[in-house]
């Protein structure tokens, strides 16, 4: 009976070792699968983040381009108004219409930009928008013949000279935000 018991014990121990070996192998495989699944999910998440960042960059680039074009168009219209006011003392109807159309387009682009510009660009955007709004108001008052005290075409000309720098600063900050360049110096200031 001793040998039979010993054989039975060896069989039970051997079976137990086999079961433990199978369980350990299965747990190892599950951990390996879990790590692989986590790695795949992490890569998917990284891909989604890169896709989001890329889409945001493209949307930001498009918004910056529209804003810059609209701001330059308003600046050009305001410069035309300044020349008309200096020459004739008032704007022609076509110039008024052009100014209003360009101003409306600029206001839309400025509002859209507030939703997508980076925190670094936002103060520079405000620094350019303030003078544009003030110059627009000055042109409207000069055209209507109701300027405030000390408002004149010469004051308009002085403000227009300072506007170019503000718009250049805005352009430069937008380019920097997009990673296009460092500060760009414009020789025609």
PDB file of N, CA, C and O in Angstrom, residues 112-141:
ATOM      1  N   UNK A 112     -14.725  85.279 -35.181  1.00  0.00           N
ATOM      2  CA  UNK A 112     -14.352  83.880 -35.391  1.00  0.00           C
ATOM      3  C   UNK A 112     -12.976  83.592 -34.789  1.00  0.00           C
ATOM      4  O   UNK A 112     -12.770  82.559 -34.160  1.00  0.00           O
ATOM      5  N   UNK A 113     -12.076  84.514 -34.963  1.00  0.00           N
ATOM      6  CA  UNK A 113     -10.713  84.312 -34.469  1.00  0.00           C
ATOM      7  C   UNK A 113     -10.675  84.173 -32.956  1.00  0.00           C
ATOM      8  O   UNK A 113      -9.847  83.433 -32.422  1.00  0.00           O
ATOM      9  N   UNK A 114     -11.547  84.866 -32.263  1.00  0.00           N
ATOM     10  CA  UNK A 114     -11.585  84.756 -30.803  1.00  0.00           C
ATOM     11  C   UNK A 114     -11.873  83.329 -30.351  1.00  0.00           C
ATOM     12  O   UNK A 114     -11.538  82.956 -29.233  1.00  0.00           O
ATOM     13  N   UNK A 115     -12.475  82.535 -31.208  1.00  0.00           N
ATOM     14  CA  UNK A 115     -12.801  81.170 -30.842  1.00  0.00           C
ATOM     15  C   UNK A 115     -11.644  80.202 -31.088  1.00  0.00           C
ATOM     16  O   UNK A 115     -11.687  79.075 -30.629  1.00  0.00           O
ATOM     17  N   UNK A 116     -10.614  80.629 -31.804  1.00  0.00           N
ATOM     18  CA  UNK A 116      -9.571  79.670 -32.187  1.00  0.00           C
ATOM     19  C   UNK A 116      -8.147  80.146 -31.931  1.00  0.00           C
ATOM     20  O   UNK A 116      -7.232  79.337 -31.912  1.00  0.00           O
ATOM     21  N   UNK A 117      -7.945  81.447 -31.707  1.00  0.00           N
ATOM     22  CA  UNK A 117      -6.571  81.917 -31.500  1.00  0.00           C
ATOM     23  C   UNK A 117      -6.001  81.363 -30.200  1.00  0.00           C
ATOM     24  O   UNK A 117      -6.730  81.058 -29.267  1.00  0.00           O
ATOM     25  N   UNK A 118      -4.693  81.251 -30.176  1.00  0.00           N
ATOM     26  CA  UNK A 118      -4.027  80.785 -28.959  1.00  0.00           C
ATOM     27  C   UNK A 118      -4.001  81.910 -27.930  1.00  0.00           C
ATOM     28  O   UNK A 118      -4.224  83.076 -28.255  1.00  0.00           O
ATOM     29  N   UNK A 119      -3.709  81.547 -26.704  1.00  0.00           N
ATOM     30  CA  UNK A 119      -3.624  82.534 -25.636  1.00  0.00           C
ATOM     31  C   UNK A 119      -2.519  83.550 -25.898  1.00  0.00           C
ATOM     32  O   UNK A 119      -2.613  84.693 -25.451  1.00  0.00           O
ATOM     33  N   UNK A 120      -1.472  83.145 -26.615  1.00  0.00           N
ATOM     34  CA  UNK A 120      -0.386  84.066 -26.928  1.00  0.00           C
ATOM     35  C   UNK A 120      -0.798  85.110 -27.970  1.00  0.00           C
ATOM     36  O   UNK A 120      -0.303  86.237 -27.942  1.00  0.00           O
ATOM     37  N   UNK A 121      -1.673  84.745 -28.875  1.00  0.00           N
ATOM     38  CA  UNK A 121      -2.081  85.654 -29.950  1.00  0.00           C
ATOM     39  C   UNK A 121      -3.194  86.601 -29.485  1.00  0.00           C
ATOM     40  O   UNK A 121      -3.287  87.732 -29.959  1.00  0.00           O
ATOM     41  N   UNK A 122      -3.999  86.181 -28.553  1.00  0.00           N
ATOM     42  CA  UNK A 122      -5.165  86.964 -28.132  1.00  0.00           C
ATOM     43  C   UNK A 122      -4.830  88.408 -27.734  1.00  0.00           C
ATOM     44  O   UNK A 122      -5.498  89.341 -28.204  1.00  0.00           O
ATOM     45  N   UNK A 123      -3.808  88.674 -26.903  1.00  0.00           N
ATOM     46  CA  UNK A 123      -3.522  90.076 -26.563  1.00  0.00           C
ATOM     47  C   UNK A 123      -3.047  90.894 -27.767  1.00  0.00           C
ATOM     48  O   UNK A 123      -3.367  92.081 -27.871  1.00  0.00           O
ATOM     49  N   UNK A 124      -2.322  90.277 -28.674  1.00  0.00           N
ATOM     50  CA  UNK A 124      -1.844  90.988 -29.863  1.00  0.00           C
ATOM     51  C   UNK A 124      -3.027  91.292 -30.785  1.00  0.00           C
ATOM     52  O   UNK A 124      -3.082  92.353 -31.412  1.00  0.00           O
ATOM     53  N   UNK A 125      -3.975  90.378 -30.841  1.00  0.00           N
ATOM     54  CA  UNK A 125      -5.200  90.603 -31.608  1.00  0.00           C
ATOM     55  C   UNK A 125      -5.951  91.805 -31.045  1.00  0.00           C
ATOM     56  O   UNK A 125      -6.395  92.679 -31.784  1.00  0.00           O
ATOM     57  N   UNK A 126      -6.060  91.866 -29.724  1.00  0.00           N
ATOM     58  CA  UNK A 126      -6.721  93.009 -29.095  1.00  0.00           C
ATOM     59  C   UNK A 126      -5.983  94.309 -29.340  1.00  0.00           C
ATOM     60  O   UNK A 126      -6.606  95.358 -29.561  1.00  0.00           O
ATOM     61  N   UNK A 127      -4.652  94.246 -29.327  1.00  0.00           N
ATOM     62  CA  UNK A 127      -3.841  95.447 -29.555  1.00  0.00           C
ATOM     63  C   UNK A 127      -3.990  95.974 -30.978  1.00  0.00           C
ATOM     64  O   UNK A 127      -3.821  97.173 -31.212  1.00  0.00           O
ATOM     65  N   UNK A 128      -4.298  95.108 -31.927  1.00  0.00           N
ATOM     66  CA  UNK A 128      -4.527  95.548 -33.310  1.00  0.00           C
ATOM     67  C   UNK A 128      -5.979  95.971 -33.520  1.00  0.00           C
ATOM     68  O   UNK A 128      -6.259  96.926 -34.250  1.00  0.00           O
ATOM     69  N   UNK A 129      -6.899  95.272 -32.868  1.00  0.00           N
ATOM     70  CA  UNK A 129      -8.323  95.566 -33.047  1.00  0.00           C
ATOM     71  C   UNK A 129      -8.691  96.943 -32.486  1.00  0.00           C
ATOM     72  O   UNK A 129      -9.469  97.669 -33.094  1.00  0.00           O
ATOM     73  N   UNK A 130      -8.128  97.299 -31.334  1.00  0.00           N
ATOM     74  CA  UNK A 130      -8.462  98.593 -30.720  1.00  0.00           C
ATOM     75  C   UNK A 130      -8.206  99.766 -31.654  1.00  0.00           C
ATOM     76  O   UNK A 130      -9.112 100.572 -31.912  1.00  0.00           O
ATOM     77  N   UNK A 131      -6.986  99.892 -32.193  1.00  0.00           N
ATOM     78  CA  UNK A 131      -6.732 100.998 -33.119  1.00  0.00           C
ATOM     79  C   UNK A 131      -7.597 100.945 -34.377  1.00  0.00           C
ATOM     80  O   UNK A 131      -8.046 101.990 -34.863  1.00  0.00           O
ATOM     81  N   UNK A 132      -7.852  99.745 -34.892  1.00  0.00           N
ATOM     82  CA  UNK A 132      -8.717  99.639 -36.074  1.00  0.00           C
ATOM     83  C   UNK A 132     -10.110 100.188 -35.767  1.00  0.00           C
ATOM     84  O   UNK A 132     -10.663 100.951 -36.567  1.00  0.00           O
ATOM     85  N   UNK A 133     -10.649  99.807 -34.626  1.00  0.00           N
ATOM     86  CA  UNK A 133     -11.992 100.280 -34.247  1.00  0.00           C
ATOM     87  C   UNK A 133     -12.003 101.803 -34.068  1.00  0.00           C
ATOM     88  O   UNK A 133     -12.942 102.484 -34.488  1.00  0.00           O
ATOM     89  N   UNK A 134     -10.968 102.318 -33.441  1.00  0.00           N
ATOM     90  CA  UNK A 134     -10.900 103.777 -33.210  1.00  0.00           C
ATOM     91  C   UNK A 134     -10.767 104.540 -34.524  1.00  0.00           C
ATOM     92  O   UNK A 134     -11.392 105.584 -34.713  1.00  0.00           O
ATOM     93  N   UNK A 135      -9.953 104.022 -35.429  1.00  0.00           N
ATOM     94  CA  UNK A 135      -9.787 104.683 -36.725  1.00  0.00           C
ATOM     95  C   UNK A 135     -11.094 104.623 -37.516  1.00  0.00           C
ATOM     96  O   UNK A 135     -11.503 105.615 -38.140  1.00  0.00           O
ATOM     97  N   UNK A 136     -11.754 103.477 -37.469  1.00  0.00           N
ATOM     98  CA  UNK A 136     -13.048 103.344 -38.154  1.00  0.00           C
ATOM     99  C   UNK A 136     -14.040 104.386 -37.604  1.00  0.00           C
ATOM    100  O   UNK A 136     -14.706 105.086 -38.376  1.00  0.00           O
ATOM    101  N   UNK A 137     -14.118 104.497 -36.286  1.00  0.00           N
ATOM    102  CA  UNK A 137     -15.013 105.491 -35.680  1.00  0.00           C
ATOM    103  C   UNK A 137     -14.638 106.912 -36.067  1.00  0.00           C
ATOM    104  O   UNK A 137     -15.512 107.748 -36.344  1.00  0.00           O
ATOM    105  N   UNK A 138     -13.348 107.192 -36.103  1.00  0.00           N
ATOM    106  CA  UNK A 138     -12.881 108.529 -36.489  1.00  0.00           C
ATOM    107  C   UNK A 138     -13.287 108.837 -37.930  1.00  0.00           C
ATOM    108  O   UNK A 138     -13.785 109.939 -38.222  1.00  0.00           O
ATOM    109  N   UNK A 139     -13.098 107.882 -38.829  1.00  0.00           N
ATOM    110  CA  UNK A 139     -13.492 108.091 -40.230  1.00  0.00           C
ATOM    111  C   UNK A 139     -14.992 108.361 -40.320  1.00  0.00           C
ATOM    112  O   UNK A 139     -15.423 109.266 -41.035  1.00  0.00           O
ATOM    113  N   UNK A 140     -15.778 107.586 -39.594  1.00  0.00           N
ATOM    114  CA  UNK A 140     -17.234 107.788 -39.627  1.00  0.00           C
ATOM    115  C   UNK A 140     -17.606 109.193 -39.128  1.00  0.00           C
ATOM    116  O   UNK A 140     -18.462 109.858 -39.723  1.00  0.00           O
ATOM    117  N   UNK A 141     -16.954 109.637 -38.047  1.00  0.00           N
ATOM    118  CA  UNK A 141     -17.260 110.979 -37.514  1.00  0.00           C
ATOM    119  C   UNK A 141     -16.794 112.073 -38.471  1.00  0.00           C
ATOM    120  O   UNK A 141     -17.505 113.062 -38.689  1.00  0.00           O
TER     121      UNK A 141
END
